[in-house]
mmCIF file with all atom_site columns, C-alpha atoms in Angstrom:
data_model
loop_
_atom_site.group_PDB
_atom_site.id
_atom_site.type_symbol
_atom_site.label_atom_id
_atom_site.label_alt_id
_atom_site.label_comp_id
_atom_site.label_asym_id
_atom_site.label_entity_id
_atom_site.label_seq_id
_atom_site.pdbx_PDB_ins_code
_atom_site.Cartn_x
_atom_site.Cartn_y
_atom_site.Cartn_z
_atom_site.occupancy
_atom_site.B_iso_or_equiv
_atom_site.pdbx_formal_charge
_atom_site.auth_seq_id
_atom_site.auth_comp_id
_atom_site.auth_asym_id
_atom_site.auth_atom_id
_atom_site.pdbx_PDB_model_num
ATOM 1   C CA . UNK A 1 1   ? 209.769 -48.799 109.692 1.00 96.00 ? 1   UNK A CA 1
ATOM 2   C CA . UNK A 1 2   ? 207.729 -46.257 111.635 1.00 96.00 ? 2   UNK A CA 1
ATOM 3   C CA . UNK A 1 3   ? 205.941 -45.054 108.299 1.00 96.00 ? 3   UNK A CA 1
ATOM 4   C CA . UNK A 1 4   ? 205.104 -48.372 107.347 1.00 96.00 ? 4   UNK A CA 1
ATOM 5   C CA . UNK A 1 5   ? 203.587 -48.990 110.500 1.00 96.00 ? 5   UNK A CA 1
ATOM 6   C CA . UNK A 1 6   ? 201.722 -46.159 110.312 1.00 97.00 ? 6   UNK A CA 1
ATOM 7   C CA . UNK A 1 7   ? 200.938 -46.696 106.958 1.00 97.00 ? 7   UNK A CA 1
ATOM 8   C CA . UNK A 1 8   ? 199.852 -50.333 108.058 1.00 97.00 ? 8   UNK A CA 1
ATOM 9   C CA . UNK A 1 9   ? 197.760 -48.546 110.547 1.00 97.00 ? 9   UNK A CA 1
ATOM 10  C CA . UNK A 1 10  ? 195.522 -46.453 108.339 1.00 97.00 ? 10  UNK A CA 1
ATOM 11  C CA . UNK A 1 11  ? 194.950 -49.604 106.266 1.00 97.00 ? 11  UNK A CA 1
ATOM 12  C CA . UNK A 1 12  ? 194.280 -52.285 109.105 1.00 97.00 ? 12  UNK A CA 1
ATOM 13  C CA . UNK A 1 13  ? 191.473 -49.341 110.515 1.00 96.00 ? 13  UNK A CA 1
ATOM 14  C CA . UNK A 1 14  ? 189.990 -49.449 106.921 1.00 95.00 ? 14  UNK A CA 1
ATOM 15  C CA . UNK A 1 15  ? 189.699 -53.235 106.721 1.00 96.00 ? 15  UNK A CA 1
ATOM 16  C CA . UNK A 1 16  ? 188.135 -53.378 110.532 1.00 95.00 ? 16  UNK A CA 1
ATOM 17  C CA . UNK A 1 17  ? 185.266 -51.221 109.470 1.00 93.00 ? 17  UNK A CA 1
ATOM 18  C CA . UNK A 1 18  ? 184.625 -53.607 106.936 1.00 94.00 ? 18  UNK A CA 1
ATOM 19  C CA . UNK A 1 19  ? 182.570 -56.859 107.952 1.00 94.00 ? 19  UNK A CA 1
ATOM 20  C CA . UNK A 1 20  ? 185.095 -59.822 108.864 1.00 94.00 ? 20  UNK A CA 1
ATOM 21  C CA . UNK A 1 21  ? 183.408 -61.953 106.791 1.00 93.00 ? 21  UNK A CA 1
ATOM 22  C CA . UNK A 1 22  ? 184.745 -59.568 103.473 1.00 93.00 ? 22  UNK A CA 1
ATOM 23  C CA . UNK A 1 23  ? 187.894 -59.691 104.656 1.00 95.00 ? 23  UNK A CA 1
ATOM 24  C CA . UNK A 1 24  ? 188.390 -63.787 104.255 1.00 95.00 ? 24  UNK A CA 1
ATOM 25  C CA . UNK A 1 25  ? 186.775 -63.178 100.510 1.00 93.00 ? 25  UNK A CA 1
ATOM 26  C CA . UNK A 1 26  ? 189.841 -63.587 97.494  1.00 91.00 ? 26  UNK A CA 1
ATOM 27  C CA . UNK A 1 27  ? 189.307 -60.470 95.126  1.00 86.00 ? 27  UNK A CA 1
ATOM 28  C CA . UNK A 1 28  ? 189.658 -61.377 91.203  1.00 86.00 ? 28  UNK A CA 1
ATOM 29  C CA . UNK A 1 29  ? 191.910 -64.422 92.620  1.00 88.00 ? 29  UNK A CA 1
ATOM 30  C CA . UNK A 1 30  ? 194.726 -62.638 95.276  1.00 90.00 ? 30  UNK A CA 1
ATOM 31  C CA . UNK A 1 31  ? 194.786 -63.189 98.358  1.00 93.00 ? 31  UNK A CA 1
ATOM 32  C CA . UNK A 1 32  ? 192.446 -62.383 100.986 1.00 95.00 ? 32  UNK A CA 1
ATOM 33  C CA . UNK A 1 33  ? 193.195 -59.764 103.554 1.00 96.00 ? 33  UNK A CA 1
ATOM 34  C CA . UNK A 1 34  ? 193.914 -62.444 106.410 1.00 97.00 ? 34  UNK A CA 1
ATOM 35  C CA . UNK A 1 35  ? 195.580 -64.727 103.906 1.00 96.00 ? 35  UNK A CA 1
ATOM 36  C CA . UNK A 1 36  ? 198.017 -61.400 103.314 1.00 97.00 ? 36  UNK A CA 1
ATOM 37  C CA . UNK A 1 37  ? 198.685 -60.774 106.979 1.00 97.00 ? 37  UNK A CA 1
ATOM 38  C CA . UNK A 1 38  ? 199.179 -64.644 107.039 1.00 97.00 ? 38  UNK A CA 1
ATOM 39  C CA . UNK A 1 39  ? 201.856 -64.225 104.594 1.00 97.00 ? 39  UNK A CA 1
ATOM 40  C CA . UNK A 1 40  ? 203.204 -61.198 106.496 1.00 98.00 ? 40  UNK A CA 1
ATOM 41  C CA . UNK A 1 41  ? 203.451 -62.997 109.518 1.00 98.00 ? 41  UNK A CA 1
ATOM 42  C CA . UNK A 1 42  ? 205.518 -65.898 108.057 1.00 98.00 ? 42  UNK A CA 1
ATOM 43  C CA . UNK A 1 43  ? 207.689 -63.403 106.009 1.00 98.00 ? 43  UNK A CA 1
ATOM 44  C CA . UNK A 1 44  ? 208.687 -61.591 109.146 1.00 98.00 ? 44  UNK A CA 1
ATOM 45  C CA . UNK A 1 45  ? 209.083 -65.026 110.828 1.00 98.00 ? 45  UNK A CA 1
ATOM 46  C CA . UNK A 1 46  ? 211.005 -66.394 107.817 1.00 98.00 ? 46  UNK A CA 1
ATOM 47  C CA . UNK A 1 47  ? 213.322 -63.442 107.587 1.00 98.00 ? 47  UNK A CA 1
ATOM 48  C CA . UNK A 1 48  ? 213.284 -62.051 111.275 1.00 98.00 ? 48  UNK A CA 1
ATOM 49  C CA . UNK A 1 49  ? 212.137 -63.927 113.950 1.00 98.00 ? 49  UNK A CA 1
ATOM 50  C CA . UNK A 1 50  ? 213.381 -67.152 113.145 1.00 98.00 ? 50  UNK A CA 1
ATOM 51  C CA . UNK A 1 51  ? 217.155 -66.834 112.188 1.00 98.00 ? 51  UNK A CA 1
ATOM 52  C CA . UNK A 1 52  ? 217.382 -63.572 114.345 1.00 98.00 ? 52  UNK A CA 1
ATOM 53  C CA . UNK A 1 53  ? 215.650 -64.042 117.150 1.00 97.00 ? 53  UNK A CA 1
ATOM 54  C CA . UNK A 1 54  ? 216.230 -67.859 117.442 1.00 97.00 ? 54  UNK A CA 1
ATOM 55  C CA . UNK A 1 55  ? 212.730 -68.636 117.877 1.00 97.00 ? 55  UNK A CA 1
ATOM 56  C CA . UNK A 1 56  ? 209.853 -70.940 115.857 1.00 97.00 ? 56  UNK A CA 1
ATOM 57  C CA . UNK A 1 57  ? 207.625 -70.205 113.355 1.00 98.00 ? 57  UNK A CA 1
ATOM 58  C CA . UNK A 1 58  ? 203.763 -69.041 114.153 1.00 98.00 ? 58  UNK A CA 1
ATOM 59  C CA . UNK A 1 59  ? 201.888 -71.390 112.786 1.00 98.00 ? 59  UNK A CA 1
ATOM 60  C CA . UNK A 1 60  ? 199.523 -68.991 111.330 1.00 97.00 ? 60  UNK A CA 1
ATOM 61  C CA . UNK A 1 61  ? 202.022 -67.918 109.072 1.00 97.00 ? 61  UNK A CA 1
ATOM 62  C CA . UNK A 1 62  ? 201.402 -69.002 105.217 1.00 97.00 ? 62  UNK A CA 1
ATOM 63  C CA . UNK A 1 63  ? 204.061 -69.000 102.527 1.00 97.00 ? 63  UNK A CA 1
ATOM 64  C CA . UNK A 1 64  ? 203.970 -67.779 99.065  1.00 93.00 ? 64  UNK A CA 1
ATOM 65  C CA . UNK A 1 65  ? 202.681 -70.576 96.949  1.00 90.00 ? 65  UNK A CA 1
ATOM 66  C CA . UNK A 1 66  ? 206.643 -70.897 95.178  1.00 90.00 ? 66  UNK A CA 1
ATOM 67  C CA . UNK A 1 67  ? 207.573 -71.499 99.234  1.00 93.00 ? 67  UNK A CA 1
ATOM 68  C CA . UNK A 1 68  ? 204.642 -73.869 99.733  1.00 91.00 ? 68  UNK A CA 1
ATOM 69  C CA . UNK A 1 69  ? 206.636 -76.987 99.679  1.00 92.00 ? 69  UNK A CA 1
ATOM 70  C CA . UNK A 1 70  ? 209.849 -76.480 101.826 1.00 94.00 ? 70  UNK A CA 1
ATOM 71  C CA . UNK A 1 71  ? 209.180 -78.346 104.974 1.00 94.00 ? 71  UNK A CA 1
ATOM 72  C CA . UNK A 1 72  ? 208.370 -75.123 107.204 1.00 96.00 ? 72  UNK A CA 1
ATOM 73  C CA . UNK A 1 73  ? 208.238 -76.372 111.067 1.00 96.00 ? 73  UNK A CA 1
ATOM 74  C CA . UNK A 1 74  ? 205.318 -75.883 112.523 1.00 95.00 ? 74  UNK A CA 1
ATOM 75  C CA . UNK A 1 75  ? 203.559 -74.319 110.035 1.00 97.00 ? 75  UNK A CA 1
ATOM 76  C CA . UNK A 1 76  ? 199.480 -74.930 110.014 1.00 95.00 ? 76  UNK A CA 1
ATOM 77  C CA . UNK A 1 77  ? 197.983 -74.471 106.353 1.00 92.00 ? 77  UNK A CA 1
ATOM 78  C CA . UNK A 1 78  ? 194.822 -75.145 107.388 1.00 92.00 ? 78  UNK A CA 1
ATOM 79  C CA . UNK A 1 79  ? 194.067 -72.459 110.188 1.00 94.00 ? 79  UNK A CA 1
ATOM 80  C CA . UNK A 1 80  ? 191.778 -70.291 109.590 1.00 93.00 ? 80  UNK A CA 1
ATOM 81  C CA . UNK A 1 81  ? 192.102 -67.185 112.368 1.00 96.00 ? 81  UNK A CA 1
ATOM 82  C CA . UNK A 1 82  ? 189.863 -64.243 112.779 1.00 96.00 ? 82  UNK A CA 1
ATOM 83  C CA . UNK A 1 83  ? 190.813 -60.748 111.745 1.00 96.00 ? 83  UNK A CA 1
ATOM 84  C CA . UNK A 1 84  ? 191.608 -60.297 115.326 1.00 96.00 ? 84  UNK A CA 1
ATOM 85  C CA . UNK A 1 85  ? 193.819 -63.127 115.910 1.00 97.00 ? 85  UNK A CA 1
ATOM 86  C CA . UNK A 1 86  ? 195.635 -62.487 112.397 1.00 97.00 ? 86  UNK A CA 1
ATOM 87  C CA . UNK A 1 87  ? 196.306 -59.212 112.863 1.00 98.00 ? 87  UNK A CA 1
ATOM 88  C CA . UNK A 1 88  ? 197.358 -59.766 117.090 1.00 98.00 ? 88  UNK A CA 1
ATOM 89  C CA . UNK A 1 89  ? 199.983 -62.193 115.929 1.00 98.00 ? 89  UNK A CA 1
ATOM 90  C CA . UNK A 1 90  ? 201.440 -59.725 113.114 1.00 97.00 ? 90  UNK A CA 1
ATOM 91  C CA . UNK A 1 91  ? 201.347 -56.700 115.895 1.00 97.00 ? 91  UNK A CA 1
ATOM 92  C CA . UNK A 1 92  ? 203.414 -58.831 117.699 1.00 97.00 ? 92  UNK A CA 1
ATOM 93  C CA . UNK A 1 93  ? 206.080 -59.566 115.090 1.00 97.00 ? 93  UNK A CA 1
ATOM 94  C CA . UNK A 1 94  ? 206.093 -55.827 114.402 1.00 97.00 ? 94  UNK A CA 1
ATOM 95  C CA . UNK A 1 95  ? 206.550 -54.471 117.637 1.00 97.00 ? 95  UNK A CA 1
ATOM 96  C CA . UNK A 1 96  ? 209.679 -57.227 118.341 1.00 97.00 ? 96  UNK A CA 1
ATOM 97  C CA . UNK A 1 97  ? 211.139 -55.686 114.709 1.00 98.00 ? 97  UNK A CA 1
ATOM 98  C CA . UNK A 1 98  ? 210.497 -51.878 115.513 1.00 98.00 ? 98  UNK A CA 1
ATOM 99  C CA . UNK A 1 99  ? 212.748 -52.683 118.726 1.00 98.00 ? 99  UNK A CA 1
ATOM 100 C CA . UNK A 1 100 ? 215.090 -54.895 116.985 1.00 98.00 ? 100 UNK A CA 1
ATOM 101 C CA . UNK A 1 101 ? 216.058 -51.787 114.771 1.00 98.00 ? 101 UNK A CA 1
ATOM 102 C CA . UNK A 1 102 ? 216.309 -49.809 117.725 1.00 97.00 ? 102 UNK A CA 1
ATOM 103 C CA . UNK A 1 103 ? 219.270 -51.695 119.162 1.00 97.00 ? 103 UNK A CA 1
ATOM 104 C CA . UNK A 1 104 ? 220.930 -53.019 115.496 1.00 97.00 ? 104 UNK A CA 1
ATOM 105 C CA . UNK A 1 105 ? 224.141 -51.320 114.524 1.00 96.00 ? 105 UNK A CA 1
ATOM 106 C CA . UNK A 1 106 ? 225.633 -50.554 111.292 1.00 94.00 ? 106 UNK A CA 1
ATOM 107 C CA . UNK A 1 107 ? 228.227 -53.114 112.255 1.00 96.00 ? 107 UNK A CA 1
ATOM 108 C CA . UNK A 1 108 ? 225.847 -55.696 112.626 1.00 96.00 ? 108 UNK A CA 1
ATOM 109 C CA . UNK A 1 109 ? 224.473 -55.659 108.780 1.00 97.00 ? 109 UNK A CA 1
ATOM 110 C CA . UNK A 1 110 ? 227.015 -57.946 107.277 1.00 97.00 ? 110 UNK A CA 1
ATOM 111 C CA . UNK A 1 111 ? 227.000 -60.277 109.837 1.00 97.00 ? 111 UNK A CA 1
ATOM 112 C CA . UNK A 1 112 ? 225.686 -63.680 107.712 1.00 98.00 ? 112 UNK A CA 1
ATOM 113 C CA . UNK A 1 113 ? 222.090 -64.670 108.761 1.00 98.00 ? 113 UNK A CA 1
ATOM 114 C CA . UNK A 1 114 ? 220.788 -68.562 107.594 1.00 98.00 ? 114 UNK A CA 1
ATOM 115 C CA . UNK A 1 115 ? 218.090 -68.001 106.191 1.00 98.00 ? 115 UNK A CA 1
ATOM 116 C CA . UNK A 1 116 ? 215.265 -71.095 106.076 1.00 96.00 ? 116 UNK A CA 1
ATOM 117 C CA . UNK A 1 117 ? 215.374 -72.124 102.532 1.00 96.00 ? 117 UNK A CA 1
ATOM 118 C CA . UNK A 1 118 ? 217.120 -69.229 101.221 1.00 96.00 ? 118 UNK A CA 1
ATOM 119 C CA . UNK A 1 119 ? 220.797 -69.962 102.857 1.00 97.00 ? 119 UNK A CA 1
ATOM 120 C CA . UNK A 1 120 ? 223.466 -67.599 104.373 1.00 98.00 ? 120 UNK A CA 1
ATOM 121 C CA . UNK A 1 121 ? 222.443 -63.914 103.677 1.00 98.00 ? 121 UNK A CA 1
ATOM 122 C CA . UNK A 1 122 ? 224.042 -60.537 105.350 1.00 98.00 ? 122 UNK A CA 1
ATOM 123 C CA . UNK A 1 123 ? 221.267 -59.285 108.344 1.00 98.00 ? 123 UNK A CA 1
ATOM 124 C CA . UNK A 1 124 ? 220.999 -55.918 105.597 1.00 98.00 ? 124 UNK A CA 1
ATOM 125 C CA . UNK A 1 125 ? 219.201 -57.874 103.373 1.00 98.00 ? 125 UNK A CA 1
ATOM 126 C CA . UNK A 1 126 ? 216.900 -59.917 105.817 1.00 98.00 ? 126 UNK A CA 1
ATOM 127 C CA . UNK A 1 127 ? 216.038 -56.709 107.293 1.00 98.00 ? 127 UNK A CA 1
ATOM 128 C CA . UNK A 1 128 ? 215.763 -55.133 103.699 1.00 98.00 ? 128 UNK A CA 1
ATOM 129 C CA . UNK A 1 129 ? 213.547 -58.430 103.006 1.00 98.00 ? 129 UNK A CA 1
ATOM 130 C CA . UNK A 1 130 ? 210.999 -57.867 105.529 1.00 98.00 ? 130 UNK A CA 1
ATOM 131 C CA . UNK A 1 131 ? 210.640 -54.167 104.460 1.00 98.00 ? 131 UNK A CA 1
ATOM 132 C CA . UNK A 1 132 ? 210.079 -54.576 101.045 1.00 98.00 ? 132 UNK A CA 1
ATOM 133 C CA . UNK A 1 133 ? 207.657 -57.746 101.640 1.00 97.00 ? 133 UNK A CA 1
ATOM 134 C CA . UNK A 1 134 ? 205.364 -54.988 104.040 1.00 97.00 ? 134 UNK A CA 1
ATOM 135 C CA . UNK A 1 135 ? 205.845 -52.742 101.404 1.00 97.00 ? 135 UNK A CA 1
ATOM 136 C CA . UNK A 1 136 ? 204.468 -54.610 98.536  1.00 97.00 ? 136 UNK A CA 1
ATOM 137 C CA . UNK A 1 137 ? 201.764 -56.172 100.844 1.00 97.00 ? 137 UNK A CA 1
ATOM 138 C CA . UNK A 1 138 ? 200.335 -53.401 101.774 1.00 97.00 ? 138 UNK A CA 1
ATOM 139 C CA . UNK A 1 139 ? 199.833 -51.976 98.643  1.00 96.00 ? 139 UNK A CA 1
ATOM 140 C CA . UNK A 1 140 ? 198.008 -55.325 97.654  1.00 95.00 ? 140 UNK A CA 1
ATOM 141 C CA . UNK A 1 141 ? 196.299 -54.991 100.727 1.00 95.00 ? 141 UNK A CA 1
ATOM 142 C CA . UNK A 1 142 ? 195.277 -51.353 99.786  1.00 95.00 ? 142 UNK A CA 1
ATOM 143 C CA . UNK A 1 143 ? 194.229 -52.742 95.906  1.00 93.00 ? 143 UNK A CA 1
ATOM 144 C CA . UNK A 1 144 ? 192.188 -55.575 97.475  1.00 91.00 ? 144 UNK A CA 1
ATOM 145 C CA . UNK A 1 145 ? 190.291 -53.410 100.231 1.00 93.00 ? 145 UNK A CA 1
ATOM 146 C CA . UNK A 1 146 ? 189.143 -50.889 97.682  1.00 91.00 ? 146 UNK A CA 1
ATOM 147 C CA . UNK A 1 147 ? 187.871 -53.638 95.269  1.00 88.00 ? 147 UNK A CA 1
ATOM 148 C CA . UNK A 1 148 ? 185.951 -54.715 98.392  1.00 85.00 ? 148 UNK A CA 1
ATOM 149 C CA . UNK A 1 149 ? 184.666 -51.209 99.184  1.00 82.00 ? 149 UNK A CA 1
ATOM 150 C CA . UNK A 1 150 ? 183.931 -50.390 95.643  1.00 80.00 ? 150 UNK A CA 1
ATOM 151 C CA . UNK A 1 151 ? 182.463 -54.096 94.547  1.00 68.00 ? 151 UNK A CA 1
ATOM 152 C CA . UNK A 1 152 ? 178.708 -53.665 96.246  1.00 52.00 ? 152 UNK A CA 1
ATOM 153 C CA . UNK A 1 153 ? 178.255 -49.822 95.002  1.00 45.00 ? 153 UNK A CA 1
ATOM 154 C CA . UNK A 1 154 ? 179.280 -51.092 91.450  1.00 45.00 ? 154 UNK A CA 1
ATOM 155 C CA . UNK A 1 155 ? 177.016 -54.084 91.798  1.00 38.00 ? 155 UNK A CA 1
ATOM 156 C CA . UNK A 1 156 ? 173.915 -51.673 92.991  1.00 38.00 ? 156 UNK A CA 1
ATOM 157 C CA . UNK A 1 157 ? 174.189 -49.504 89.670  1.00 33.00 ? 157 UNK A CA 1
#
């Protein structure tokens, strides 16, 4: 967890020096940046913070469009945060993780975890869940941000 977050670090600082309005812009059709922390926030909600922790969904958190139609409480499709707010909410979801690990036990991971729409699963794979859904996010993320910074210096040739 502590490489992806530094990882996510080294990619959040390379999106902030780009203007916020780039980072609400869809590249050839994926997700924006904020629609991707979105996402990461309601993966780490979905996975974590609701059937571990015991507490709601933020309603900043957006589904994957297979996900879309499950009645997710509290959910608000229609936000539309700043940069900022996005990536405050996803810090926070982060930081409660990084200390959940600190305290979990090998003992713990088969324990069963209900999982919103996906049922009973062991607490290995939630936690396995909301690593590889960073994982594959911020590579996308990565993909996205260089089409941004590359885009205008193609478009000037």
């Amino acid at each position: 967890w502590a490489a992806l977050e530094v990882e996510w670090a080294t990619t959040i600082d390379r999106a902030r020096a780009l203007p916020d309005s780039m980072l609400h812009e869809s590249v050839e059709g994926e997700w924006s940046f904020v629609e991707t922390v979105r996402h990461l926030v309601f993966a780490m909600d979905k996975w974590f913070t609701v059937p571990i922790l015991a507490e709601p969904f933020h309603p900043m958190g957006m589904p994957n469009s297979g996900s879309v139609d499950f009645p997710w409480p509290g959910l608000e499709y229609d936000l539309t945060p700043s940069v900022s707010d996005a990536l405050a909410v996803r810090a926070d979801r982060s930081t409660r993780f990084r200390e959940y690990l600190a305290a979990v036990t090998t003992a713990d991971f088969t324990q069963l975890i209900d999982v919103p729409e996906n049922g009973p699963h062991p607490l290995q794979e939630c936690i396995y869940t909301v690593f590889e859904e960073e994982f594959w996010h911020l590579r996308y993320a990565r993909r996205d941000l260089e089409k941004h910074i590359r885009g205008p210096l193609n478009r000037a040739r």
